[in-house]
Short mmCIF file of C-alpha atoms and ligand atoms in Angstrom, two decimals:
data_model
loop_
_atom_site.label_atom_id
_atom_site.label_comp_id
_atom_site.label_asym_id
_atom_site.label_seq_id
_atom_site.Cartn_x
_atom_site.Cartn_y
_atom_site.Cartn_z
CA UNK U 106 91.22 103.16 150.41
CA UNK U 107 90.73 106.87 149.88
CA UNK U 108 94.41 107.33 149.25
CA UNK U 109 93.83 105.46 146.00
CA UNK U 110 91.25 107.90 144.71
CA UNK U 111 93.45 110.90 144.02
CA UNK U 112 93.25 113.28 141.08
CA UNK U 113 95.20 112.15 138.00
CA UNK U 114 98.11 114.49 137.19
CA UNK U 115 97.60 117.13 134.50
CA UNK U 116 99.30 115.87 131.35
CA UNK U 117 99.74 119.39 129.99
CA UNK U 118 102.08 120.59 132.75
CA UNK U 119 105.84 120.07 132.43
CA UNK U 120 107.80 118.88 135.47
CA UNK U 121 109.03 122.48 135.95
CA UNK U 122 105.46 123.82 136.01
CA UNK U 123 105.43 125.25 132.46
CA UNK U 124 102.27 124.59 130.48
CA UNK U 125 101.67 123.12 127.03
CA UNK U 126 100.15 125.56 124.53
CA UNK U 127 101.07 124.15 121.14
CA UNK U 128 101.71 120.85 119.39
CA UNK U 129 105.46 121.61 119.51
CA UNK U 130 105.16 121.98 123.30
CA UNK U 131 103.30 118.68 123.51
CA UNK U 132 106.07 116.90 121.59
CA UNK U 133 108.57 118.10 124.20
CA UNK U 134 106.25 117.26 127.08
CA UNK U 135 105.61 113.84 125.57
CA UNK U 136 109.33 113.02 125.56
CA UNK U 137 109.66 114.23 129.14
CA UNK U 138 106.71 112.12 130.25
CA UNK U 139 107.93 109.11 128.30
CA UNK U 140 111.33 109.26 129.98
CA UNK U 141 109.74 109.55 133.40
CA UNK U 142 107.35 106.64 132.84
CA UNK U 143 109.92 104.35 131.26
CA UNK U 144 112.76 105.10 133.66
CA UNK U 145 110.69 104.78 136.79
CA UNK U 146 108.23 102.09 135.90
CA UNK U 147 109.81 99.84 133.30
CA UNK U 148 113.55 100.18 134.03
CA UNK U 149 114.31 102.07 130.82
CA UNK U 150 114.25 100.67 127.30
CA UNK U 151 116.73 98.62 125.25
CA UNK U 152 118.61 100.55 122.53
CA UNK U 153 117.81 100.13 118.84
CA UNK U 154 120.07 97.53 117.22
CA UNK U 155 122.85 98.51 114.81
CA UNK U 156 121.23 96.29 112.17
CA UNK U 157 118.40 93.81 111.67
CA UNK U 158 118.75 90.89 109.24
CA UNK U 159 115.79 88.90 107.96
CA UNK U 160 116.27 85.40 106.63
CA UNK U 161 113.34 83.49 105.13
CA UNK U 162 113.44 79.90 106.32
CA UNK U 163 110.25 78.56 104.79
CA UNK U 164 107.34 79.69 102.62
CA UNK U 165 104.46 77.21 102.53
CA UNK U 166 102.27 76.54 99.48
CA UNK U 167 98.91 78.35 99.43
CA UNK U 168 96.79 77.07 102.31
CA UNK U 169 93.21 76.45 101.34
CA UNK U 170 91.88 76.70 104.89
CA UNK U 171 93.38 80.18 105.22
CA UNK U 172 91.93 81.67 102.01
CA UNK U 173 94.99 80.47 100.01
CA UNK U 174 97.38 82.52 102.11
CA UNK U 175 101.01 81.45 102.34
CA UNK U 176 102.68 80.98 105.70
CA UNK U 177 106.13 82.53 105.91
CA UNK U 178 108.70 81.73 108.59
CA UNK U 179 111.61 84.15 109.02
CA UNK U 180 114.55 84.34 111.33
CA UNK U 181 115.11 87.90 112.53
CA UNK U 182 118.61 88.66 113.78
CA UNK U 183 119.24 91.91 115.62
CA UNK U 184 122.90 92.92 115.96
CA UNK U 185 123.67 95.13 118.95
CA UNK U 186 127.24 95.44 117.61
CA UNK U 187 129.59 93.10 115.73
CA UNK U 188 129.72 90.61 118.65
CA UNK U 189 126.35 90.72 120.32
CA UNK U 190 123.10 89.60 118.70
CA UNK U 191 119.70 88.10 119.41
CA UNK U 192 117.50 86.17 116.98
CA UNK U 193 113.84 85.26 117.04
CA UNK U 194 111.29 83.72 114.71
CA UNK U 195 108.62 85.80 112.96
CA UNK U 196 105.78 83.99 111.23
CA UNK U 197 103.14 85.53 109.05
CA UNK U 198 100.16 84.59 106.93
CA UNK U 199 100.42 86.37 103.58
CA UNK U 200 97.14 86.92 101.71
CA UNK U 201 96.82 86.34 97.98
CA UNK U 202 97.65 89.38 95.84
CA UNK U 203 100.35 91.98 95.41
CA UNK U 204 99.68 94.21 98.37
CA UNK U 205 100.69 96.45 99.92
CA UNK U 206 98.73 94.85 102.77
CA UNK U 207 97.92 96.24 106.20
CA UNK U 208 99.34 94.16 109.06
CA UNK U 209 98.10 92.87 112.39
CA UNK U 210 101.07 91.92 114.56
CA UNK U 211 100.94 90.11 117.90
CA UNK U 212 103.78 88.94 120.12
CA UNK U 213 101.49 86.62 122.05
CA UNK U 214 102.31 83.53 119.95
CA UNK U 215 103.28 81.84 123.25
CA UNK U 216 99.60 81.90 124.17
CA UNK U 217 98.19 80.87 120.79
CA UNK U 218 95.03 82.85 121.47
CA UNK U 219 94.14 83.82 117.89
CA UNK U 220 91.88 80.98 116.74
CA UNK U 221 91.99 79.71 113.16
CA UNK U 222 88.62 81.41 112.60
CA UNK U 223 90.11 84.76 113.64
CA UNK U 224 93.20 84.30 111.48
CA UNK U 225 90.92 83.53 108.53
CA UNK U 226 88.82 86.60 109.23
CA UNK U 227 91.90 88.83 109.40
CA UNK U 228 93.09 87.43 106.06
CA UNK U 229 89.66 87.90 104.52
CA UNK U 230 89.77 91.53 105.59
CA UNK U 231 92.94 91.74 103.49
CA UNK U 232 95.54 91.89 106.27
CA UNK U 233 98.80 90.09 106.84
CA UNK U 234 98.57 88.32 110.20
CA UNK U 235 102.03 88.30 111.82
CA UNK U 236 103.05 86.53 115.01
CA UNK U 237 106.15 86.28 117.12
CA UNK U 238 106.83 84.87 120.50
CA UNK U 239 107.77 87.68 122.88
CA UNK U 240 109.26 85.17 125.34
CA UNK U 241 112.01 84.51 122.79
CA UNK U 242 113.16 88.06 123.50
CA UNK U 243 113.23 87.54 127.27
CA UNK U 244 111.57 84.71 129.20
CA UNK U 245 108.42 85.14 131.25
CA UNK U 246 109.89 83.18 134.16
CA UNK U 247 111.47 85.19 136.89
CA UNK U 248 113.53 82.28 138.19
CA UNK U 249 115.36 82.02 134.86
CA UNK U 250 117.04 85.30 135.81
CA UNK U 251 118.72 87.71 133.44
CA UNK U 252 121.21 85.35 131.84
CA UNK U 253 119.34 84.75 128.57
CA UNK U 254 117.84 86.59 125.59
CA UNK U 255 118.06 90.35 125.36
CA UNK U 256 119.10 90.57 129.02
CA UNK U 257 122.32 88.76 128.11
CA UNK U 258 122.92 91.11 125.16
CA UNK U 259 122.80 94.15 127.47
CA UNK U 260 123.90 92.91 130.91
CA UNK U 261 124.72 96.48 131.94
CA UNK U 262 121.11 97.68 131.47
CA UNK U 263 118.16 97.25 133.81
CA UNK U 264 115.13 97.25 131.49
CA UNK U 265 112.37 94.90 132.59
CA UNK U 266 110.49 92.26 130.59
CA UNK U 267 107.72 94.59 129.39
CA UNK U 268 110.24 96.93 127.77
CA UNK U 269 112.09 93.99 126.22
CA UNK U 270 108.90 92.53 124.78
CA UNK U 271 107.89 95.94 123.37
CA UNK U 272 111.34 96.16 121.77
CA UNK U 273 110.53 92.78 120.15
CA UNK U 274 107.48 94.33 118.49
CA UNK U 275 109.69 97.05 117.08
CA UNK U 276 112.13 94.53 115.64
CA UNK U 277 109.30 92.48 114.13
CA UNK U 278 108.15 95.71 112.44
CA UNK U 279 111.72 96.35 111.19
CA UNK U 280 111.60 92.90 109.63
CA UNK U 281 108.13 93.29 108.10
CA UNK U 282 109.11 96.62 106.57
CA UNK U 283 111.83 94.93 104.52
CA UNK U 284 108.96 93.48 102.43
CA UNK U 285 107.49 95.60 99.62
CA UNK U 286 104.09 93.94 100.13
CA UNK U 287 103.73 95.48 103.61
CA UNK U 288 101.83 98.75 103.84
CA UNK U 289 104.08 100.85 106.11
CA UNK U 290 101.25 103.24 106.98
CA UNK U 291 98.95 100.48 108.21
CA UNK U 292 100.60 98.52 111.01
CA UNK U 293 98.40 97.47 113.92
CA UNK U 294 99.65 95.72 117.06
CA UNK U 295 97.62 93.61 119.47
CA UNK U 296 98.36 91.97 122.80
CA UNK U 297 96.47 90.54 125.73
CA UNK U 298 97.00 91.11 129.45
CA UNK U 299 100.79 91.31 129.98
CA UNK U 300 100.88 91.36 126.18
CA UNK U 301 98.39 94.26 126.30
CA UNK U 302 100.72 96.19 128.60
CA UNK U 303 103.48 95.40 126.11
CA UNK U 304 101.68 96.86 123.09
CA UNK U 305 100.98 100.08 124.99
CA UNK U 306 104.74 100.42 125.52
CA UNK U 307 105.46 99.56 121.89
CA UNK U 308 102.92 102.14 120.73
CA UNK U 309 104.46 104.76 123.02
CA UNK U 310 107.93 104.09 121.57
CA UNK U 311 107.26 103.51 117.89
CA UNK U 312 105.49 105.99 115.64
CA UNK U 313 105.37 103.48 112.79
CA UNK U 314 102.54 101.79 114.70
CA UNK U 315 99.24 103.18 113.41
CA UNK U 316 96.85 101.32 115.73
CA UNK U 317 97.35 99.75 119.17
CA UNK U 318 94.94 97.18 120.61
CA UNK U 319 95.52 96.55 124.33
CA UNK U 320 93.27 93.76 125.57
CA UNK U 321 92.49 93.45 129.32
CA UNK U 322 95.88 95.01 130.09
CA UNK U 323 95.23 96.12 133.69
CA UNK U 324 97.88 97.33 136.16
CA UNK U 325 101.01 98.67 134.49
CA UNK U 326 98.90 98.89 131.29
CA UNK U 327 95.60 100.71 130.81
CA UNK U 328 94.84 100.43 134.56
CA UNK U 329 95.30 103.16 137.12
CA UNK U 330 97.37 103.42 140.28
CA UNK U 331 95.43 106.26 141.90
CA UNK U 332 91.98 104.92 141.07
CA UNK U 333 91.47 101.35 142.19
CA UNK U 334 88.22 99.48 141.80
CA UNK U 335 87.28 96.58 144.10
CA UNK U 336 89.70 93.63 143.95
CA UNK U 337 91.91 95.29 141.37
CA UNK U 338 95.66 94.68 141.12
CA UNK U 339 97.71 97.28 143.00
CA UNK U 340 101.23 98.59 142.65
CA UNK U 341 102.13 96.42 145.65
CA UNK U 342 100.88 93.34 143.76
CA UNK U 343 102.93 94.28 140.69
CA UNK U 344 106.11 94.66 142.65
CA UNK U 345 105.62 91.54 144.71
CA UNK U 346 104.58 89.15 141.95
CA UNK U 347 106.19 90.53 138.79
CA UNK U 348 109.26 92.57 139.77
CA UNK U 349 110.98 91.37 136.59
CA UNK U 350 108.39 93.19 134.46
CA UNK U 351 108.94 96.50 136.23
CA UNK U 352 111.62 98.54 137.94
CA UNK U 353 112.35 98.51 141.65
CA UNK U 354 112.28 102.32 141.65
CA UNK U 355 108.48 101.94 141.84
CA UNK U 356 108.61 100.20 145.22
CA UNK U 357 108.89 103.39 147.34
CA UNK U 358 105.56 104.55 145.86
CA UNK U 359 103.61 101.62 147.32
CA UNK U 360 100.92 103.20 149.50
CA UNK U 361 101.99 106.60 148.13
CA UNK U 362 100.63 106.22 144.63
CA UNK U 363 99.41 109.82 144.72
CA UNK U 364 103.08 110.90 144.77
CA UNK U 365 103.93 109.18 141.49
CA UNK U 366 104.88 111.77 138.85
CA UNK U 367 102.57 110.01 136.36
CA UNK U 368 99.70 107.56 136.13
CA UNK U 369 98.68 105.26 133.32
CA UNK U 370 96.62 107.88 131.45
CA UNK U 371 100.06 109.25 130.59
CA UNK U 372 101.10 105.99 128.93
CA UNK U 373 97.96 106.08 126.78
CA UNK U 374 98.55 109.72 125.89
CA UNK U 375 102.06 108.93 124.59
CA UNK U 376 100.38 107.15 121.68
CA UNK U 377 98.28 110.19 120.66
CA UNK U 378 97.28 111.19 118.07
CA UNK U 379 97.74 107.68 116.67
CA UNK U 380 94.89 105.24 117.24
CA UNK U 381 94.48 103.24 120.44
CA UNK U 382 91.72 100.84 121.46
CA UNK U 383 91.67 99.41 124.97
CA UNK U 384 89.42 96.39 125.39
CA UNK U 385 88.10 95.57 128.86
CA UNK U 386 85.68 93.17 130.57
CA UNK U 387 83.24 94.17 133.33
CA UNK U 388 84.02 91.15 135.51
CA UNK U 389 87.78 91.33 135.04
CA UNK U 390 88.06 93.14 138.36
CA UNK U 391 91.77 92.36 138.75
CA UNK U 392 92.39 94.47 135.60
CA UNK U 393 90.56 97.42 137.21
CA UNK U 394 87.74 98.19 134.74
CA UNK U 395 86.72 101.43 136.49
CA UNK U 396 90.34 102.60 136.70
CA UNK U 397 90.87 101.95 132.99
CA UNK U 398 87.85 104.14 132.29
CA UNK U 399 89.40 106.91 134.38
CA UNK U 400 92.67 106.74 132.48
CA UNK U 401 90.69 106.71 129.22
CA UNK U 402 88.83 109.88 130.15
CA UNK U 403 92.00 111.70 131.14
CA UNK U 404 93.94 110.56 128.05
CA UNK U 405 91.01 111.75 125.93
CA UNK U 406 92.08 115.30 126.76
CA UNK U 407 95.27 114.82 124.74
CA UNK U 408 93.38 113.37 121.79
CA UNK U 409 90.99 116.32 122.06
CA UNK U 410 93.96 118.70 122.01
CA UNK U 411 94.88 117.18 118.63
CA UNK U 412 91.25 117.27 117.42
CA UNK U 413 91.49 113.45 117.10
CA UNK U 414 89.03 112.23 119.70
CA UNK U 415 87.82 109.37 117.51
CA UNK U 416 91.32 107.85 117.50
CA UNK U 417 91.02 106.86 121.17
CA UNK U 418 88.52 104.10 121.76
CA UNK U 419 87.54 101.72 124.49
CA UNK U 420 85.34 98.68 124.57
CA UNK U 421 83.78 96.89 127.55
CA UNK U 422 82.27 93.47 127.17
CA UNK U 423 80.47 91.17 129.60
CA UNK U 424 82.50 88.43 131.27
CA UNK U 425 85.98 88.02 132.65
CA UNK U 426 89.62 88.00 131.68
CA UNK U 427 90.43 86.58 128.24
CA UNK U 428 91.28 87.37 124.65
CA UNK U 429 88.05 86.20 123.07
CA UNK U 430 87.07 85.98 119.40
CA UNK U 431 84.69 88.88 120.05
CA UNK U 432 87.64 90.99 121.28
CA UNK U 433 89.59 90.26 118.10
CA UNK U 434 86.58 91.10 115.94
CA UNK U 435 85.95 94.39 117.72
CA UNK U 436 89.62 95.26 117.38
CA UNK U 437 89.58 94.51 113.66
CA UNK U 438 86.55 96.70 113.21
CA UNK U 439 88.36 99.54 114.99
CA UNK U 440 91.54 99.00 112.93
CA UNK U 441 89.58 98.96 109.67
CA UNK U 442 87.89 102.19 110.68
CA UNK U 443 91.05 103.97 111.76
CA UNK U 444 93.32 102.85 108.93
CA UNK U 445 90.92 102.34 106.04
CA UNK U 446 87.93 104.54 106.84
CA UNK U 447 85.46 101.64 106.99
CA UNK U 448 82.48 102.74 109.10
CA UNK U 449 82.23 100.64 112.28
CA UNK U 450 79.00 99.25 113.67
CA UNK U 451 80.03 100.02 117.26
CA UNK U 452 80.67 103.20 119.20
CA UNK U 453 84.05 103.22 120.90
CA UNK U 454 83.52 106.06 123.35
CA UNK U 455 80.46 104.88 125.24
CA UNK U 456 80.56 105.57 128.99
CA UNK U 457 80.54 102.16 130.74
CA UNK U 458 80.16 103.71 134.22
CA UNK U 459 77.82 106.71 133.94
CA UNK U 460 77.72 107.22 137.73
CA UNK U 461 81.47 107.46 138.16
CA UNK U 462 82.81 111.01 138.52
CA UNK U 463 86.00 111.67 136.51
CA UNK U 464 89.36 111.36 138.25
CA UNK U 465 90.67 114.55 136.66
CA UNK U 466 89.46 118.15 136.78
CA UNK U 467 91.85 119.70 134.22
CA UNK U 468 91.18 119.77 130.51
CA UNK U 469 92.96 120.22 127.18
CA UNK U 470 94.28 123.74 126.66
CA UNK U 471 93.40 125.64 123.51
CA UNK U 472 95.85 124.49 120.85
CA UNK U 473 97.70 127.68 119.86
CA UNK U 474 99.80 126.03 117.14
C1 LIG M 60 98.51 88.37 136.23
C2 LIG M 60 98.99 89.80 136.47
C3 LIG M 60 98.34 90.77 135.50
C4 LIG M 60 98.53 90.30 134.08
C5 LIG M 60 98.02 88.88 133.95
C6 LIG M 60 98.28 88.26 132.57
O1 LIG M 60 97.18 88.26 136.59
O2 LIG M 60 98.71 90.14 137.81
O3 LIG M 60 98.89 92.06 135.66
O4 LIG M 60 97.89 91.18 133.19
O5 LIG M 60 98.69 88.05 134.87
O6 LIG M 60 99.17 88.67 131.87
O7 LIG M 60 97.59 87.28 132.27
#
């Protein structure tokens, strides 16, 4: 098991050994790291479409039970070129008023895990609550193969499902930003488990996202390959059970995780200095709660480099795997704090495992910018 307790790679060292000294250096290092992580782990990333069309299909009358919000249904059509396109449905609850409103966007509509009480709370906080179904982009069924959805639009590419779903978040944002009542500076994205992995990827790719909320995201998300807690999901598990989410170029690293040119602290750091909250559960051992704390601590160095330590938060609750109402509430508190300066009643940097030594020994260089 010791092989899985190796030092996390220094994020401030380029592949050629050069070091980061300034913000400009970090921007170059970030792109290098992003290419490495996406190419190796997620099979690359789908290209941006040539155009995105939004067609409103239905706007409901004010709904009393949702604080008189309207419910809007749109068809979003993304054209790869003049012949190839993919469409999906975007729904959102629109609060009363002129806006511009902040937005909470989730692609986990397939799981319907935002209760009516949570939707109401989000509206009462003054947000648009937007939902799409990431499995309309590509299915979450390996046996369906690559003949449908975005896979069929780009048969020559090898991106996996996580990349495709993250691309869906970006297109939903394209669509939302066609509306004048959307506040373009205040877009938050949320996802749970495989959806939590997805929002980390979306946040790494899209700087229009102001706040990322990755709930119980585990291996391939906020987890850690080099630092595995008891019963946590390993790289071998990923590649055996969910090869369609990842890229087969990861397979040779099974049992040699310490040779990977990255670990998941790097994925978190790609979002810096924008806000990121990872939400975990102590008994969700499969999602590697101690490993997620190790990646948090190492990613903190990048936030520290920017002088933005408060923008990286984590939250551990009692219990097991799930996207609970409490998780949504904590996330909304974090989003309100980060985007609107509303003082939270929780601390998002508390050490959940005080006896655990860090998995990194390097630290943020002095920012010479
Ligand atoms: C499986 C998988 C996890 C994933 C989870 C989910 O348990 O191994 O990596 O996060 O499904 O998405 O619910």
